Amino acid sequence: MDFKIAVLAGDGIGPEISVQGVDVMTAVCEKFNHTVSYKYALCGAHAIDEVGDPFPEDTYRICKEADAVLFSAVGDPKFDNDPTAKVRPEQGLLAMRKKLGLFANIRPVQTFKCLLHKSPLRAELVEGADFLCIRELTGGMYFGEKYQDNDKAYDTNYYTRPEIERILKVGFEYAMKRRKHLTVVDKANVLASSRLWRQIAQEMAPKYPEVTTDYMFVDNAAMRMIQEPTFFDVMVTENTFGDILTDEGSCISGSMGLLPSASTGESTPVFEPIHGSWPQAKGLNIANPLAQILSVAMLFEYFDCKEEGALIRRAVDASLDACVRTPEIQVEGGAKYGTKEVGAWIVDYIKKA
């Protein structure tokens, strides 16, 4: 198979982890006799500094022409600390999702047995947790009408029936492939947009009689994820709720550096770690590359290359079991490994497999 990959490294630790993802992809392609080519493009703060646009038209063209995008992270403190900034790195991420029609964000939340002690939750609560958060990605408050002056501001949480139907369809279909349990998360007791979500979900549920469908207010879902994460199989929700809940879900595994994601929809899919740019760690060779590497596994699996994805997952598991880990998840007294060393170990495992 031929792969044309757009690589958007972005800001902060993005370039460091991006290299590890590309190296793993190259090693797997060599192993399975695939051909792969890469085109690199600007995004985020780096793109603003270079051309004044966080998602330049040239970057959009490169993404549009690719089979998939391997994305890393955007964000920079100089924009975070300036509330008057008109152009922000995160606008590039939103523009990429909107222009490529990436309406479904798939974030798996799982635990690794050797890292249960790293979770802030008790091991008996998180052991066996394995669920998908499916977040609507191109609607809601992030894209609705906005206004701000010195005295008032608003963001419009706007959704249409087609937007809701298509993301719920993704949720039901993933539930059918898993344990046939779908939880629709909303705030239907307060928000009109949520009541439309719940109405449409109730209309669609009879079309999937094998799926047990339940409904949960977002505040209850946030609490249940901490109290009983093994309850969930597939969770589907709107943009803002999904953004918050998926970050909460990352705590279950013990590190945001462990969880990948996929954004899919009408055009080129994007595969990325769920974490941000962590600018404080830039250049220190301490960033965990595993989420980026596992996003490559998701990329292969998206194209039905299951053996390739499985090999990457085995390599990641083997690295964790061998305590080849970056500092935030290393065992006490364990050897010191940086971003580059962890990535190189996994590449070597793949080549020898």
XYZ file of C-alpha atoms in Angstrom:
353
model
C 0.000 0.000 0.000
C 1.151 3.561 -0.708
C 0.770 6.165 2.040
C 0.986 9.912 1.464
C 1.266 11.510 4.886
C 1.032 15.202 5.775
C 3.120 15.907 8.873
C 2.144 18.884 11.036
C 4.552 19.020 13.967
C 3.330 22.342 15.328
C 4.620 23.936 18.521
C 6.324 23.176 21.816
C 7.115 19.481 22.138
C 5.328 18.822 18.852
C 8.451 18.610 16.661
C 10.160 16.242 19.124
C 7.338 13.723 19.316
C 6.548 14.115 15.620
C 9.946 12.707 14.710
C 9.236 9.580 16.762
C 5.866 9.059 15.091
C 7.386 9.414 11.620
C 10.235 7.037 12.476
C 7.780 4.397 13.723
C 5.591 4.797 10.634
C 8.627 4.422 8.379
C 9.816 1.309 10.224
C 6.396 -0.362 10.002
C 6.063 0.471 6.304
C 9.467 -1.065 5.630
C 8.495 -4.136 7.639
C 5.255 -4.705 5.708
C 6.502 -3.556 2.276
C 4.402 -0.405 2.126
C 5.696 2.778 0.542
C 5.335 6.030 2.430
C 6.065 9.642 1.569
C 5.853 12.677 3.812
C 5.067 16.332 3.220
C 5.711 18.743 6.062
C 3.576 21.813 6.684
C 3.257 24.742 9.103
C 0.535 25.133 11.704
C -0.108 26.818 15.037
C 2.134 29.471 16.579
C 4.974 28.492 14.258
C 2.766 29.264 11.266
C 1.630 32.582 12.781
C 5.256 33.612 13.256
C 6.162 32.578 9.714
C 3.158 33.666 7.630
C 0.616 35.223 10.025
C -1.927 32.389 9.713
C -2.211 29.385 12.080
C -3.503 27.146 9.239
C -2.176 28.559 5.959
C -3.780 27.733 2.631
C -0.662 25.790 1.589
C -0.985 23.616 4.694
C -4.645 22.977 3.893
C -3.703 21.933 0.348
C -1.035 19.517 1.608
C -3.522 17.987 4.074
C -6.260 17.745 1.452
C -3.988 15.897 -0.974
C -2.667 13.459 1.658
C -4.095 10.080 2.671
C -3.772 11.040 6.340
C -2.379 13.769 8.575
C 0.029 12.995 11.413
C -0.449 15.950 13.727
C 1.339 16.725 16.991
C 0.371 19.828 18.996
C -0.200 23.590 18.860
C -0.048 26.311 21.492
C 2.290 28.955 22.880
C 2.211 30.909 26.164
C 2.664 34.255 24.424
C -0.841 33.818 23.000
C -2.344 32.199 26.114
C -1.325 35.204 28.193
C -2.698 37.786 25.745
C -6.517 37.862 25.841
C -6.532 40.598 23.170
C -4.731 38.497 20.549
C -6.856 38.304 17.409
C -5.018 35.319 15.941
C -4.255 32.267 18.081
C -2.552 28.916 17.417
C -5.662 26.960 18.404
C -7.599 28.673 15.628
C -5.429 26.684 13.232
C -6.587 23.429 14.792
C -10.220 24.493 14.567
C -9.721 25.610 10.969
C -8.161 22.276 10.043
C -11.092 20.370 11.517
C -13.652 22.602 9.823
C -12.003 22.738 6.390
C -11.393 18.987 6.292
C -14.886 18.245 7.628
C -13.538 16.283 10.589
C -16.696 16.057 12.652
C -15.859 12.938 14.712
C -13.048 12.789 17.256
C -12.340 9.255 18.499
C -10.425 9.080 21.780
C -9.791 5.676 23.337
C -9.285 5.608 27.095
C -7.517 2.525 28.384
C -5.237 1.460 31.183
C -1.904 -0.328 31.059
C -1.529 -2.973 33.750
C 2.062 -2.011 34.560
C 0.995 1.632 35.044
C -2.078 1.234 37.244
C -0.103 2.678 40.149
C 0.409 5.903 38.175
C -3.306 6.642 37.975
C -4.553 9.128 40.586
C -7.455 6.705 41.099
C -7.231 3.463 43.037
C -6.007 0.531 40.973
C -9.144 -1.515 41.667
C -11.258 1.279 40.140
C -9.319 1.744 36.907
C -8.173 -1.807 36.178
C -9.951 -3.006 33.055
C -11.183 0.452 32.047
C -11.431 0.507 28.252
C -13.840 2.871 26.534
C -14.154 5.277 23.615
C -15.059 8.937 23.868
C -16.599 10.139 20.615
C -16.685 13.917 20.491
C -18.511 16.027 17.910
C -15.786 18.255 16.537
C -17.066 20.944 14.179
C -20.193 22.355 15.854
C -21.312 23.804 19.150
C -19.862 26.787 21.008
C -16.429 26.531 19.427
C -17.909 27.396 16.034
C -21.152 29.211 16.881
C -21.690 32.954 16.731
C -19.472 34.861 19.179
C -19.385 38.350 20.619
C -17.188 40.160 23.134
C -16.846 43.718 24.357
C -15.683 45.185 27.659
C -18.968 44.435 29.410
C -20.414 41.285 27.907
C -19.607 38.264 25.812
C -21.392 35.223 24.458
C -20.748 31.991 22.563
C -23.617 30.272 20.755
C -23.991 26.525 21.231
C -25.535 25.886 17.829
C -26.356 22.433 16.425
C -28.448 21.168 13.515
C -30.183 17.819 13.128
C -27.784 16.564 10.398
C -24.752 17.382 12.571
C -26.213 15.463 15.505
C -27.412 12.511 13.437
C -24.056 11.901 11.793
C -22.062 11.893 15.040
C -24.637 9.700 16.804
C -24.399 7.279 13.865
C -20.647 7.057 14.479
C -21.339 6.349 18.151
C -23.849 3.597 17.480
C -21.608 1.962 14.882
C -18.603 1.893 17.219
C -20.809 0.442 19.967
C -21.858 -2.350 17.581
C -18.175 -3.233 17.068
C -17.450 -3.273 20.797
C -19.561 -4.259 23.800
C -22.820 -2.824 22.436
C -23.258 -0.142 25.094
C -23.641 3.541 24.158
C -23.885 6.415 26.630
C -25.195 9.703 25.235
C -23.869 12.577 27.355
C -25.761 15.876 27.406
C -27.257 18.541 29.697
C -30.842 18.138 28.573
C -32.258 19.390 31.867
C -30.888 22.875 31.142
C -29.777 23.313 27.520
C -32.061 23.376 24.476
C -29.256 22.090 22.265
C -28.898 19.073 24.546
C -32.610 18.373 24.408
C -32.344 18.157 20.626
C -29.388 15.758 21.018
C -31.407 13.542 23.339
C -34.518 13.666 21.141
C -32.576 12.570 18.072
C -30.696 9.865 19.990
C -34.010 8.441 21.192
C -35.279 8.432 17.611
C -32.183 6.608 16.360
C -31.788 4.046 19.158
C -34.485 1.625 17.853
C -32.442 1.253 14.651
C -29.717 -0.360 16.768
C -31.707 -2.810 18.934
C -28.573 -4.731 19.952
C -27.079 -1.630 21.551
C -27.987 -0.730 25.115
C -28.395 3.043 25.001
C -28.411 5.164 28.113
C -28.412 8.908 28.723
C -26.368 10.820 31.260
C -26.039 14.486 32.192
C -22.485 15.712 31.691
C -21.887 16.477 35.372
C -22.991 12.960 36.308
C -20.824 11.509 33.535
C -17.786 13.394 34.844
C -18.384 11.950 38.302
C -19.102 8.424 37.008
C -15.864 8.397 35.004
C -13.975 8.802 38.256
C -16.147 6.551 40.422
C -16.664 3.716 37.945
C -14.736 4.114 34.661
C -15.361 0.476 33.736
C -19.077 1.317 33.339
C -18.467 2.943 29.961
C -18.009 1.306 26.575
C -18.716 4.071 24.040
C -19.555 7.626 25.052
C -20.792 10.213 22.537
C -21.211 13.906 23.238
C -21.050 17.436 21.871
C -17.912 19.485 21.271
C -17.381 21.364 24.535
C -18.413 18.509 26.835
C -16.244 16.127 24.839
C -13.207 18.375 25.104
C -13.446 18.412 28.897
C -14.432 14.773 29.446
C -11.693 13.364 27.239
C -9.029 15.281 29.152
C -10.529 13.942 32.370
C -10.429 10.460 30.879
C -6.699 10.765 30.283
C -6.155 10.848 34.049
C -7.496 7.316 34.295
C -4.467 5.932 32.464
C -2.029 7.952 34.556
C -0.607 10.218 31.853
C -1.902 12.323 28.970
C 1.200 11.166 27.142
C -0.301 7.710 26.656
C -3.489 8.428 24.749
C -3.882 8.950 20.986
C -6.878 10.088 18.984
C -8.303 10.134 15.482
C -10.402 12.831 13.838
C -12.450 11.594 10.900
C -15.215 12.814 8.641
C -15.604 14.071 5.100
C -11.960 14.350 4.053
C -8.396 13.458 5.106
C -8.346 11.915 8.609
C -6.047 13.342 11.279
C -4.209 11.283 13.906
C -2.760 12.980 16.961
C -1.985 12.686 20.674
C -4.640 14.174 22.933
C -2.173 16.321 24.870
C -1.086 19.868 24.172
C 2.217 21.475 23.252
C 3.725 21.579 26.788
C 6.030 24.486 25.917
C 7.821 24.269 29.262
C 9.323 20.941 28.152
C 10.375 22.085 24.701
C 13.860 20.884 23.826
C 14.356 18.987 27.095
C 13.898 15.487 25.612
C 11.437 14.511 28.337
C 8.113 14.471 26.455
C 6.376 11.093 26.279
C 6.122 10.057 22.590
C 3.799 7.090 23.172
C 0.545 8.923 22.412
C 2.034 10.108 19.120
C 3.281 6.596 18.341
C -0.085 5.046 19.225
C -1.757 7.579 16.930
C 0.276 5.946 14.142
C -1.240 2.611 15.197
C -4.702 4.176 14.876
C -3.729 5.465 11.433
C -2.842 1.981 10.206
C -6.000 0.512 11.744
C -8.110 3.168 10.006
C -6.800 1.839 6.694
C -7.563 -1.731 7.816
C -3.860 -2.538 8.316
C -4.588 -4.422 11.528
C -1.317 -6.343 11.780
C 0.659 -3.132 11.458
C -1.338 -1.448 14.208
C -1.074 -4.516 16.428
C 2.728 -4.568 16.049
C 2.983 -0.948 17.192
C 0.780 -1.699 20.190
C 2.929 -4.713 21.109
C 6.044 -2.563 20.822
C 4.556 0.082 23.119
C 3.497 -2.561 25.656
C 6.961 -4.113 25.505
C 8.622 -0.742 26.114
C 6.454 -0.134 29.164
C 7.073 -3.635 30.523
C 10.826 -3.140 30.030
C 10.595 0.205 31.884
C 11.784 2.094 28.825
C 9.776 5.144 29.810
C 10.002 8.904 29.954
C 10.330 10.441 33.438
C 6.651 11.036 34.269
C 5.826 7.316 34.123
C 9.184 5.772 35.014
C 9.426 3.529 38.069
C 11.375 4.839 41.024
C 15.049 4.222 40.468
C 14.495 3.208 36.851
C 16.906 4.079 34.065
C 16.577 7.470 32.449
C 15.069 7.532 28.977
C 14.135 10.580 26.959
C 11.780 11.154 24.049
C 14.392 10.095 21.501
C 15.494 7.001 23.402
C 11.953 5.677 23.883
C 11.187 6.234 20.211
C 14.415 4.549 19.102
C 13.746 1.535 21.357
C 10.303 1.035 19.826
C 11.646 1.391 16.274
C 14.290 -1.217 17.075
C 11.650 -3.579 18.466
C 9.592 -3.214 15.298
C 12.585 -3.925 13.061
C 13.483 -7.063 15.033
C 9.928 -8.385 15.320
